[in-house]
Short mmCIF file of C-alpha atoms in Angstrom, two decimals:
data_model
loop_
_atom_site.label_atom_id
_atom_site.label_comp_id
_atom_site.label_asym_id
_atom_site.label_seq_id
_atom_site.Cartn_x
_atom_site.Cartn_y
_atom_site.Cartn_z
CA MET A 1 -93.28 -70.61 -167.32
CA ALA A 2 -91.94 -68.88 -164.19
CA GLN A 3 -91.46 -65.16 -164.49
CA PRO A 4 -87.91 -63.85 -163.93
CA PHE A 5 -87.24 -62.12 -160.62
CA PRO A 6 -85.72 -59.77 -159.81
CA VAL A 7 -86.17 -57.85 -163.04
CA ALA A 8 -83.78 -55.09 -161.97
CA VAL A 9 -80.41 -55.17 -160.23
CA THR A 10 -77.77 -52.57 -159.42
CA ALA A 11 -74.08 -52.72 -160.27
CA TYR A 12 -71.14 -50.33 -160.44
CA LEU A 13 -69.70 -49.17 -163.75
CA SER A 14 -66.93 -46.73 -164.57
CA ILE A 15 -68.63 -43.77 -166.24
CA CYS A 16 -66.82 -41.05 -168.17
CA ASN A 17 -67.38 -37.39 -167.39
CA CYS A 18 -68.88 -37.81 -163.94
CA ASP A 19 -67.69 -36.72 -160.51
CA HIS A 20 -67.16 -40.25 -159.13
CA ALA A 21 -64.80 -43.01 -160.23
CA ALA A 22 -67.76 -45.35 -160.67
CA LEU A 23 -71.53 -44.96 -160.55
CA PRO A 24 -74.32 -47.32 -159.49
CA VAL A 25 -76.43 -48.30 -162.49
CA VAL A 26 -79.53 -50.43 -162.95
CA PHE A 27 -79.77 -53.38 -165.31
CA SER A 28 -83.38 -54.27 -166.08
CA GLN A 29 -84.76 -57.33 -167.82
CA ASP A 30 -87.80 -57.24 -170.04
CA PRO A 31 -90.06 -59.96 -168.53
CA GLU A 32 -91.48 -60.82 -171.95
CA LEU A 33 -88.43 -60.65 -174.22
CA GLY A 34 -85.81 -61.64 -171.65
CA GLU A 35 -83.51 -58.85 -172.85
CA CYS A 36 -81.34 -57.19 -170.21
CA ASN A 37 -80.20 -53.61 -170.68
CA VAL A 38 -78.70 -50.73 -168.73
CA CYS A 39 -81.32 -48.14 -167.81
CA MET A 40 -79.66 -45.16 -169.44
CA ASP A 41 -82.00 -42.61 -167.87
CA ILE A 42 -80.87 -43.79 -164.43
CA VAL A 43 -77.22 -43.53 -165.52
CA LYS A 44 -77.81 -39.92 -166.51
CA TRP A 45 -79.67 -39.20 -163.28
CA ALA A 46 -76.93 -40.79 -161.14
CA SER A 47 -74.33 -38.75 -163.00
CA GLN A 48 -76.25 -35.58 -162.22
CA LEU A 49 -76.50 -36.56 -158.55
CA SER A 50 -72.75 -37.23 -158.35
CA ALA A 51 -72.02 -33.55 -158.91
CA ASN A 52 -73.41 -32.70 -155.47
CA LEU A 53 -73.73 -35.95 -153.50
CA GLY A 54 -71.27 -38.48 -152.13
CA THR A 55 -71.02 -42.02 -153.44
CA ILE A 56 -73.09 -43.53 -150.64
CA SER A 57 -75.95 -41.09 -151.15
CA VAL A 58 -76.00 -41.69 -154.91
CA ARG A 59 -76.14 -45.44 -154.30
CA GLN A 60 -79.10 -45.00 -151.94
CA HIS A 61 -80.99 -42.95 -154.54
CA VAL A 62 -80.41 -45.47 -157.32
CA ALA A 63 -81.12 -48.46 -155.07
CA ALA A 64 -84.53 -47.00 -154.15
CA VAL A 65 -85.57 -46.73 -157.80
CA CYS A 66 -84.29 -50.25 -158.52
CA ARG A 67 -86.17 -51.59 -155.50
CA PHE A 68 -89.37 -49.92 -156.67
CA MET A 69 -88.96 -51.40 -160.15
CA ASN A 70 -88.86 -54.92 -158.68
CA PHE A 71 -91.81 -54.15 -156.41
CA TYR A 72 -93.86 -52.85 -159.32
CA HIS A 73 -93.09 -55.95 -161.38
CA LEU A 74 -94.66 -58.17 -158.70
CA TYR A 75 -97.39 -55.71 -157.73
CA SER A 76 -98.70 -55.34 -161.29
CA GLN A 77 -98.37 -59.09 -162.04
CA GLY A 78 -97.46 -58.19 -165.59
CA GLN A 79 -100.78 -56.48 -166.16
CA LYS A 80 -101.52 -53.03 -167.54
CA LEU A 81 -102.59 -50.88 -164.60
CA SER A 82 -104.67 -47.74 -164.76
CA VAL A 83 -103.01 -44.47 -163.85
CA GLN A 84 -104.88 -44.47 -160.53
CA ASP A 85 -103.61 -47.97 -159.75
CA GLN A 86 -100.09 -46.93 -160.68
CA THR A 87 -100.43 -43.99 -158.31
CA MET A 88 -101.53 -46.29 -155.54
CA SER A 89 -98.63 -48.61 -156.21
CA VAL A 90 -96.32 -45.98 -154.74
CA PHE A 91 -98.40 -45.89 -151.57
CA ALA A 92 -98.38 -49.69 -151.50
CA TYR A 93 -94.59 -49.67 -151.94
CA MET A 94 -94.20 -47.35 -148.97
CA ASP A 95 -96.56 -49.43 -146.85
CA PHE A 96 -94.65 -52.65 -147.50
CA ARG A 97 -91.28 -50.94 -147.00
CA GLY A 98 -92.51 -49.99 -143.54
CA THR A 99 -94.05 -53.33 -142.59
CA GLY A 100 -91.78 -55.65 -144.56
CA THR A 101 -92.95 -58.70 -146.51
CA LYS A 102 -91.53 -61.57 -144.48
CA HIS A 103 -94.84 -62.02 -142.69
CA LEU A 104 -96.64 -62.74 -145.99
CA ASN A 105 -97.64 -66.25 -146.98
CA SER A 106 -95.49 -68.01 -149.55
CA ASP A 107 -98.26 -67.72 -152.15
CA HIS A 108 -98.56 -63.95 -151.76
CA LEU A 109 -97.59 -62.02 -154.89
CA LEU A 110 -95.01 -59.96 -152.93
CA HIS A 111 -93.49 -62.83 -150.97
CA ALA A 112 -90.41 -62.95 -153.20
CA LEU A 113 -89.31 -59.49 -152.03
CA ASP A 114 -88.29 -60.93 -148.62
CA TRP A 115 -88.10 -57.45 -147.07
CA ASP A 116 -87.58 -56.63 -143.43
CA GLY A 117 -89.55 -53.62 -142.26
CA VAL A 118 -87.65 -50.33 -142.19
CA ALA A 119 -87.95 -47.17 -140.10
CA LYS A 120 -90.23 -44.28 -141.02
CA THR A 121 -87.18 -42.17 -141.72
CA THR A 122 -86.05 -44.68 -144.36
CA VAL A 123 -89.49 -44.77 -145.98
CA SER A 124 -89.55 -40.98 -146.00
CA SER A 125 -86.09 -40.82 -147.58
CA GLU A 126 -86.98 -43.33 -150.29
CA PHE A 127 -90.07 -41.35 -151.19
CA LYS A 128 -87.86 -38.28 -151.64
CA PHE A 129 -85.44 -40.32 -153.76
CA LEU A 130 -88.29 -41.40 -156.06
CA GLU A 131 -89.55 -37.83 -156.22
CA SER A 132 -86.02 -36.65 -157.07
CA TYR A 133 -85.88 -39.14 -159.91
CA ALA A 134 -89.28 -38.00 -161.13
CA GLY A 135 -88.18 -34.38 -161.11
CA SER A 136 -84.90 -34.88 -162.95
CA ASP A 137 -84.64 -34.04 -166.61
CA ALA A 138 -82.96 -37.43 -167.08
CA ARG A 139 -86.01 -39.60 -166.53
CA THR A 140 -88.07 -40.98 -169.36
CA LEU A 141 -89.19 -44.31 -167.99
CA ASP A 142 -89.47 -47.13 -170.48
CA ARG A 143 -93.18 -47.59 -171.16
CA ARG A 144 -92.66 -51.33 -171.46
CA LEU A 145 -91.75 -51.51 -167.77
CA PHE A 146 -95.02 -49.97 -166.59
CA ARG A 147 -97.12 -51.15 -169.56
CA LEU A 148 -99.00 -47.87 -169.65
CA PRO A 149 -102.24 -48.06 -171.67
CA MET A 150 -102.14 -45.64 -174.57
CA SER A 151 -105.73 -44.62 -173.83
CA GLU A 152 -104.54 -43.29 -170.47
CA VAL A 153 -101.71 -41.41 -172.12
CA LYS A 154 -104.05 -39.64 -174.51
CA ASN A 155 -106.18 -38.38 -171.63
CA LEU A 156 -103.24 -36.49 -170.14
CA ARG A 157 -102.71 -32.88 -171.00
CA ASP A 158 -99.02 -33.18 -171.94
CA GLN A 159 -99.38 -36.48 -173.82
CA THR A 160 -96.47 -37.93 -171.87
CA ASP A 161 -95.96 -41.59 -171.03
CA ASP A 162 -93.85 -40.79 -167.96
CA PHE A 163 -95.19 -42.75 -165.00
CA PHE A 164 -94.24 -40.18 -162.39
CA ILE A 165 -95.86 -37.34 -164.31
CA HIS A 166 -99.08 -39.35 -164.01
CA LEU A 167 -98.65 -39.40 -160.26
CA ALA A 168 -98.34 -35.64 -160.21
CA LYS A 169 -101.50 -35.29 -162.32
CA HIS A 170 -103.69 -37.22 -159.91
CA ARG A 171 -103.93 -34.54 -157.25
CA HIS A 172 -106.81 -36.12 -155.37
CA PHE A 173 -104.48 -39.00 -154.43
CA TRP A 174 -101.58 -36.65 -153.96
CA ALA A 175 -103.37 -33.83 -152.14
CA ASP A 176 -101.94 -34.37 -148.66
CA LEU A 177 -98.42 -34.73 -150.02
CA ARG A 178 -98.13 -31.14 -151.15
CA GLY A 179 -97.45 -27.93 -149.32
CA ASP A 180 -96.64 -24.74 -151.19
CA ASP A 181 -96.63 -26.86 -154.34
CA ASN A 182 -93.73 -29.02 -153.07
CA ILE A 183 -94.26 -32.76 -152.92
CA ARG A 184 -94.04 -34.02 -149.36
CA THR A 185 -93.96 -37.46 -147.81
CA PRO A 186 -97.39 -38.79 -146.83
CA LYS A 187 -98.21 -37.90 -143.23
CA ARG A 188 -98.20 -41.47 -141.96
CA PHE A 189 -94.59 -41.85 -143.08
CA ARG A 190 -93.27 -38.65 -141.57
CA PRO A 191 -91.21 -39.35 -138.45
CA THR A 192 -93.00 -38.27 -135.30
CA SER A 193 -91.63 -35.01 -133.97
CA ARG A 194 -90.52 -35.36 -130.39
CA GLN A 195 -87.91 -33.98 -128.11
CA LYS A 196 -84.99 -36.22 -127.45
CA GLY A 197 -85.17 -37.66 -123.98
CA PHE A 198 -82.74 -39.66 -121.91
CA ARG A 199 -81.00 -42.34 -123.92
CA PRO A 200 -80.00 -45.27 -121.72
CA PHE A 201 -76.49 -46.72 -121.74
CA PRO A 202 -74.58 -49.27 -119.66
CA PRO A 203 -72.88 -47.93 -116.51
CA GLU A 204 -69.10 -47.65 -116.65
CA GLU A 205 -68.68 -50.37 -114.03
CA GLU A 206 -70.40 -52.87 -116.32
CA ILE A 207 -68.41 -51.75 -119.35
CA ARG A 208 -65.14 -52.20 -117.48
CA LEU A 209 -66.21 -55.70 -116.43
CA ILE A 210 -67.00 -56.58 -120.05
CA ILE A 211 -63.65 -55.25 -121.29
CA ALA A 212 -61.66 -56.97 -118.54
CA ALA A 213 -63.29 -60.35 -119.23
CA GLU A 214 -62.79 -60.17 -123.02
CA SER A 215 -59.96 -62.49 -124.06
CA ASN A 216 -60.21 -61.80 -127.81
CA SER A 217 -57.91 -58.85 -128.48
CA VAL A 218 -59.94 -57.75 -131.55
CA PHE A 219 -63.19 -57.48 -129.63
CA ARG A 220 -61.47 -56.00 -126.60
CA ALA A 221 -60.02 -53.28 -128.84
CA ILE A 222 -63.47 -52.57 -130.30
CA TRP A 223 -65.15 -52.34 -126.89
CA ILE A 224 -62.42 -49.92 -125.71
CA LEU A 225 -62.61 -47.81 -128.86
CA LEU A 226 -66.40 -47.51 -128.76
CA THR A 227 -66.34 -46.59 -125.07
CA TYR A 228 -63.41 -44.19 -124.74
CA GLY A 229 -62.70 -43.17 -128.34
CA ALA A 230 -64.96 -40.10 -128.57
CA SER A 231 -68.19 -41.54 -129.86
CA HIS A 232 -67.71 -43.66 -132.98
CA ARG A 233 -70.40 -45.89 -134.44
CA ILE A 234 -69.68 -49.59 -134.85
CA SER A 235 -70.18 -49.28 -138.62
CA GLU A 236 -67.47 -46.60 -138.73
CA VAL A 237 -65.13 -48.83 -136.74
CA LEU A 238 -65.62 -51.77 -139.12
CA ASN A 239 -64.63 -49.50 -142.01
CA ILE A 240 -61.23 -48.67 -140.47
CA TRP A 241 -58.27 -49.72 -142.61
CA GLN A 242 -54.96 -51.14 -141.44
CA VAL A 243 -53.31 -47.86 -142.50
CA GLY A 244 -55.75 -46.00 -140.24
CA ILE A 245 -54.00 -47.08 -137.03
CA LEU A 246 -50.89 -44.92 -136.68
CA PRO A 247 -48.31 -43.68 -134.18
CA SER A 248 -49.08 -40.49 -132.29
CA SER A 249 -46.50 -38.53 -134.32
CA TYR A 250 -48.92 -38.45 -137.28
CA ASN A 251 -51.14 -36.01 -135.36
CA ARG A 252 -48.95 -33.15 -136.50
CA GLU A 253 -48.93 -34.38 -140.11
CA PHE A 254 -52.70 -34.54 -140.34
CA PHE A 255 -54.07 -32.07 -137.82
CA GLY A 256 -51.22 -29.73 -136.88
CA ILE A 257 -51.29 -30.69 -133.20
CA PRO A 258 -48.47 -32.20 -131.12
CA ALA A 259 -48.12 -35.91 -130.47
CA ASP A 260 -49.87 -37.11 -127.31
CA ASP A 261 -48.21 -40.55 -127.04
CA LEU A 262 -51.59 -42.21 -127.64
CA PRO A 263 -52.45 -44.30 -130.71
CA LEU A 264 -53.93 -42.32 -133.60
CA VAL A 265 -57.05 -43.96 -135.03
CA LEU A 266 -58.34 -42.38 -138.23
CA ILE A 267 -61.93 -42.48 -139.37
CA ALA A 268 -61.76 -42.01 -143.15
CA HIS A 269 -64.47 -41.73 -145.78
CA PRO A 270 -64.83 -45.33 -147.02
CA ASN A 271 -65.23 -44.25 -150.65
CA GLU A 272 -63.71 -40.86 -151.22
CA SER A 273 -60.78 -40.64 -148.79
CA THR A 274 -57.39 -40.60 -150.49
CA TRP A 275 -55.43 -41.72 -147.42
CA LEU A 276 -53.96 -45.06 -148.56
CA GLY A 277 -51.05 -45.13 -146.12
CA ASP A 278 -48.50 -43.04 -148.00
CA PHE A 279 -48.26 -39.26 -148.31
CA ASN A 280 -46.61 -39.69 -151.70
CA THR A 281 -49.38 -41.66 -153.39
CA ASN A 282 -51.41 -40.06 -156.15
CA LYS A 283 -54.97 -38.94 -155.49
CA MET A 284 -56.61 -42.31 -155.95
CA THR A 285 -59.75 -42.68 -153.85
CA ARG A 286 -60.43 -45.67 -151.63
CA MET A 287 -63.19 -46.79 -153.95
CA GLU A 288 -60.79 -46.76 -156.90
CA TYR A 289 -58.13 -48.55 -154.87
CA LEU A 290 -60.51 -51.30 -153.75
CA LEU A 291 -61.83 -51.87 -157.26
CA ASN A 292 -58.34 -51.87 -158.81
CA LYS A 293 -56.49 -53.97 -156.24
CA TYR A 294 -59.14 -56.24 -154.77
CA GLY A 295 -62.00 -56.11 -157.24
CA PHE A 296 -64.71 -55.30 -154.71
CA GLN A 297 -66.69 -52.30 -153.51
CA PRO A 298 -66.36 -50.37 -150.24
CA ARG A 299 -68.39 -51.94 -147.46
CA PRO A 300 -71.12 -49.25 -147.39
CA ASP A 301 -71.76 -49.78 -151.12
CA ARG A 302 -72.42 -53.49 -150.82
CA SER A 303 -75.94 -54.82 -150.72
CA SER A 304 -77.47 -54.68 -147.26
CA SER A 305 -77.88 -58.48 -147.54
CA ASP A 306 -74.11 -58.90 -148.03
CA VAL A 307 -72.51 -60.21 -144.82
CA LEU A 308 -69.67 -57.68 -145.19
CA TYR A 309 -71.99 -54.70 -145.48
CA ALA A 310 -71.16 -51.95 -142.99
CA GLY A 311 -72.74 -48.55 -143.51
CA PHE A 312 -71.22 -45.15 -142.92
CA LYS A 313 -73.33 -42.33 -141.54
CA THR A 314 -72.56 -38.71 -142.18
CA LYS A 315 -69.60 -37.56 -140.11
CA LYS A 316 -67.62 -34.37 -140.55
CA LEU A 317 -64.37 -35.31 -142.28
CA PHE A 318 -61.60 -32.88 -143.06
CA GLY A 319 -58.63 -32.07 -145.25
CA ASP A 320 -57.45 -33.45 -148.54
CA TYR A 321 -57.67 -36.99 -147.15
CA LEU A 322 -61.25 -36.73 -145.77
CA ILE A 323 -60.41 -38.09 -142.32
CA ALA A 324 -61.30 -37.46 -138.68
CA LYS A 325 -59.28 -38.05 -135.53
CA THR A 326 -60.19 -40.32 -132.64
CA TRP A 327 -60.01 -38.35 -129.40
CA TRP A 328 -59.11 -40.53 -126.44
CA LEU A 329 -61.06 -39.67 -123.29
CA ASN A 330 -59.09 -41.98 -121.00
CA GLU A 331 -55.33 -42.40 -121.27
CA GLY A 332 -55.31 -45.82 -119.62
CA ALA A 333 -57.94 -47.07 -122.07
CA ALA A 334 -55.87 -45.77 -125.00
CA LEU A 335 -52.80 -47.63 -123.79
CA ALA A 336 -54.84 -50.83 -123.31
CA PHE A 337 -56.15 -50.37 -126.87
CA ASN A 338 -52.57 -50.05 -128.09
CA GLU A 339 -51.69 -53.41 -126.56
CA CYS A 340 -54.51 -54.99 -128.55
CA VAL A 341 -53.34 -53.16 -131.66
CA ASN A 342 -49.88 -54.70 -131.35
CA GLU A 343 -51.39 -58.20 -131.32
CA ILE A 344 -53.69 -57.47 -134.26
CA GLN A 345 -50.95 -55.89 -136.35
CA ALA A 346 -48.69 -58.89 -135.68
CA PHE A 347 -51.48 -61.14 -136.98
CA HIS A 348 -51.84 -59.02 -140.13
CA LEU A 349 -48.10 -59.24 -140.83
CA ARG A 350 -47.95 -62.98 -140.14
CA HIS A 351 -50.93 -63.83 -142.35
CA ARG A 352 -50.30 -61.09 -144.96
CA THR A 353 -53.96 -60.13 -144.87
CA SER A 354 -53.40 -57.00 -146.96
CA ARG A 355 -53.15 -59.25 -150.02
CA LYS A 356 -56.90 -59.90 -149.67
CA HIS A 357 -58.32 -56.73 -148.09
CA PRO A 358 -57.24 -53.55 -146.26
CA TYR A 359 -59.45 -53.74 -143.16
CA PHE A 360 -58.04 -53.70 -139.62
CA PHE A 361 -60.60 -55.53 -137.47
CA ILE A 362 -60.61 -59.16 -138.55
CA ASN A 363 -61.37 -62.71 -137.41
CA MET A 364 -58.23 -63.80 -135.57
CA PHE A 365 -59.48 -67.10 -134.20
CA ALA A 366 -61.83 -68.51 -136.83
CA ARG A 367 -61.26 -72.16 -137.69
CA ASP A 368 -62.42 -71.93 -141.27
CA GLY A 369 -62.05 -69.73 -144.32
CA ARG A 370 -63.04 -66.68 -142.30
CA LEU A 371 -59.63 -66.55 -140.59
CA GLY A 372 -58.14 -63.16 -141.36
CA GLU A 373 -61.31 -61.93 -143.06
CA PRO A 374 -62.98 -58.63 -142.01
CA LEU A 375 -65.38 -58.84 -139.09
CA THR A 376 -69.06 -58.71 -139.97
CA MET A 377 -71.69 -56.71 -138.14
CA LYS A 378 -73.44 -59.93 -137.20
CA ARG A 379 -70.28 -61.40 -135.71
CA VAL A 380 -69.58 -58.29 -133.62
CA SER A 381 -73.18 -58.18 -132.36
CA LYS A 382 -72.95 -61.81 -131.25
CA ALA A 383 -69.58 -61.18 -129.61
CA TRP A 384 -71.06 -58.29 -127.65
CA ALA A 385 -74.00 -60.40 -126.47
CA ASP A 386 -71.59 -63.17 -125.42
CA ALA A 387 -69.38 -60.64 -123.64
CA CYS A 388 -72.33 -59.33 -121.63
CA LYS A 389 -73.51 -62.80 -120.65
CA ARG A 390 -69.96 -63.74 -119.66
CA VAL A 391 -70.13 -61.29 -116.74
CA GLY A 392 -73.79 -61.85 -115.89
CA ILE A 393 -75.28 -58.88 -117.80
CA THR A 394 -78.37 -59.22 -119.98
CA PRO A 395 -77.58 -57.70 -123.39
CA HIS A 396 -79.88 -55.36 -125.33
CA VAL A 397 -81.72 -54.13 -122.24
CA ARG A 398 -81.71 -50.45 -121.20
CA GLY A 399 -79.00 -49.44 -123.62
CA ARG A 400 -76.73 -52.41 -123.05
CA ASN A 401 -75.89 -52.66 -126.72
CA LEU A 402 -73.18 -51.40 -129.05
CA HIS A 403 -74.96 -48.14 -129.80
CA GLY A 404 -75.44 -47.60 -126.08
CA LEU A 405 -71.67 -47.22 -125.80
CA ARG A 406 -71.93 -44.14 -128.01
CA HIS A 407 -74.44 -42.63 -125.58
CA PHE A 408 -72.15 -43.50 -122.69
CA THR A 409 -69.32 -41.64 -124.44
CA LYS A 410 -71.44 -38.50 -124.71
CA PHE A 411 -72.24 -38.77 -120.99
CA TYR A 412 -68.54 -39.27 -120.22
CA MET A 413 -67.64 -36.13 -122.19
CA ASP A 414 -70.19 -34.14 -120.20
CA GLU A 415 -68.75 -35.53 -116.97
CA LEU A 416 -65.31 -34.31 -118.07
CA ARG A 417 -66.86 -30.84 -118.42
CA LEU A 418 -65.77 -30.46 -122.02
CA SER A 419 -67.33 -27.53 -123.85
CA ALA A 420 -70.21 -28.07 -126.26
CA SER A 421 -68.04 -26.99 -129.19
CA SER A 422 -65.29 -29.44 -128.19
CA ILE A 423 -67.80 -32.27 -127.97
CA GLN A 424 -69.16 -31.41 -131.41
CA THR A 425 -65.66 -31.48 -132.86
CA MET A 426 -64.81 -34.80 -131.20
CA ARG A 427 -68.04 -36.48 -132.28
CA GLY A 428 -67.83 -35.18 -135.84
CA ASP A 429 -71.04 -33.18 -135.44
CA HIS A 430 -69.49 -29.74 -135.69
CA SER A 431 -70.07 -27.86 -138.93
CA ILE A 432 -66.58 -26.66 -139.80
CA ILE A 433 -65.99 -24.86 -143.06
CA SER A 434 -62.27 -25.25 -143.65
CA GLN A 435 -59.29 -27.37 -142.74
CA ASP A 436 -57.71 -24.33 -141.05
CA GLU A 437 -60.79 -23.95 -138.86
CA TYR A 438 -60.66 -27.65 -138.02
CA GLY A 439 -57.01 -27.24 -137.03
CA GLN A 440 -57.98 -24.44 -134.65
CA CYS A 441 -60.78 -26.53 -133.14
CA ALA A 442 -58.50 -29.55 -132.86
CA THR A 443 -55.90 -27.47 -131.03
CA LYS A 444 -58.52 -26.32 -128.50
CA VAL A 445 -59.78 -29.87 -127.93
CA ASN A 446 -56.24 -31.19 -127.58
CA GLN A 447 -55.44 -28.48 -125.03
CA ALA A 448 -58.60 -29.25 -123.06
CA LEU A 449 -57.76 -32.96 -122.87
CA THR A 450 -54.12 -32.18 -122.00
CA ASN A 451 -55.22 -29.92 -119.15
CA MET A 452 -57.29 -32.75 -117.66
CA LYS A 453 -54.18 -34.90 -117.33
CA HIS A 454 -52.49 -32.37 -115.07
#
């Protein structure tokens, strides 16, 4: 009889007495009995993490443990492994996370994982997540999952059946992971230290050609925003809500600076922001709002295999609403963006898209059920490649990609002779302690940009 796979999956549940509205949990199935239960030790661990980490980070921690559980199920083939073999399973996990499993033959025991290879930084992070789980006082892994031989347990000094304690005991496997008694990532998975060199990006002449030739107002707006909107990532842009595009007058409401007659585009935390479009609403988070109104998770919390997945990297967000301002580097570009916005907002009103989702950038010309649905990362990437080819430019060469626009923006800021502190504030890199301090920084940046217009 075929063995069940996967044996562990993640889901979100509302948990009492934790710092988030909902927590990621792991449901695991006993391969022999077929019973499926919530892993309560992971619930406790996730609850502990939520006191200090954001929702996205907690999800990444829990997902790493769940992923390892599925890997171990295939790796062990249902057999009882020695402690040494269990130790090596972690190394094997890290190896296959780095190389992926899609190159394996269909009869390989790990073929079902269907993993793409990931960067060293991801492997390193996942090792730290597993180590964090091992070090928490919440973990007492179910011995049935790892099928630990009792003879091995008895040989251990503390008589524990905790899998990760066994890893710590086998120092000859673990020797190069430790420094000053702190577990470290294996050397081959530590990102290579190197100074950052020149990062290529498309020249402005090419970008202007691409924008001018783009007939789709949604994509044209995205190209403009990525180029002249002070260094956003495409994933951040895809997480923008309809209530995140506002008149200039809202600058004073949010940031205490005067209106500049340019559209205000807010980057808000996709889970924890409480900006829902109304200053009078209660303090419901975006995660709570999405779950209550639409019944789905924020885009960064979806599975990476979900077509609507769009991550959200750390960006400095401020105030009660956890938002950041888009700083326009070119007034003409901002006005052209506003023309696109008018078309997109008219589409939203006509099709009443807010009944289905809150996102701003959508499919306006799809001929199927995707009409009015949020744009996917895959669709935007294809649109960019098509836009490049339309004007005779080869995409994805020497920075001619979506992320290259972010590097162009940094170059453009330097060309405008903005101060390093202003650039940090505009990019969301600046470490600012309070909302008052952000207001002071925002005032300085606003004055610098205003001075350039005169």
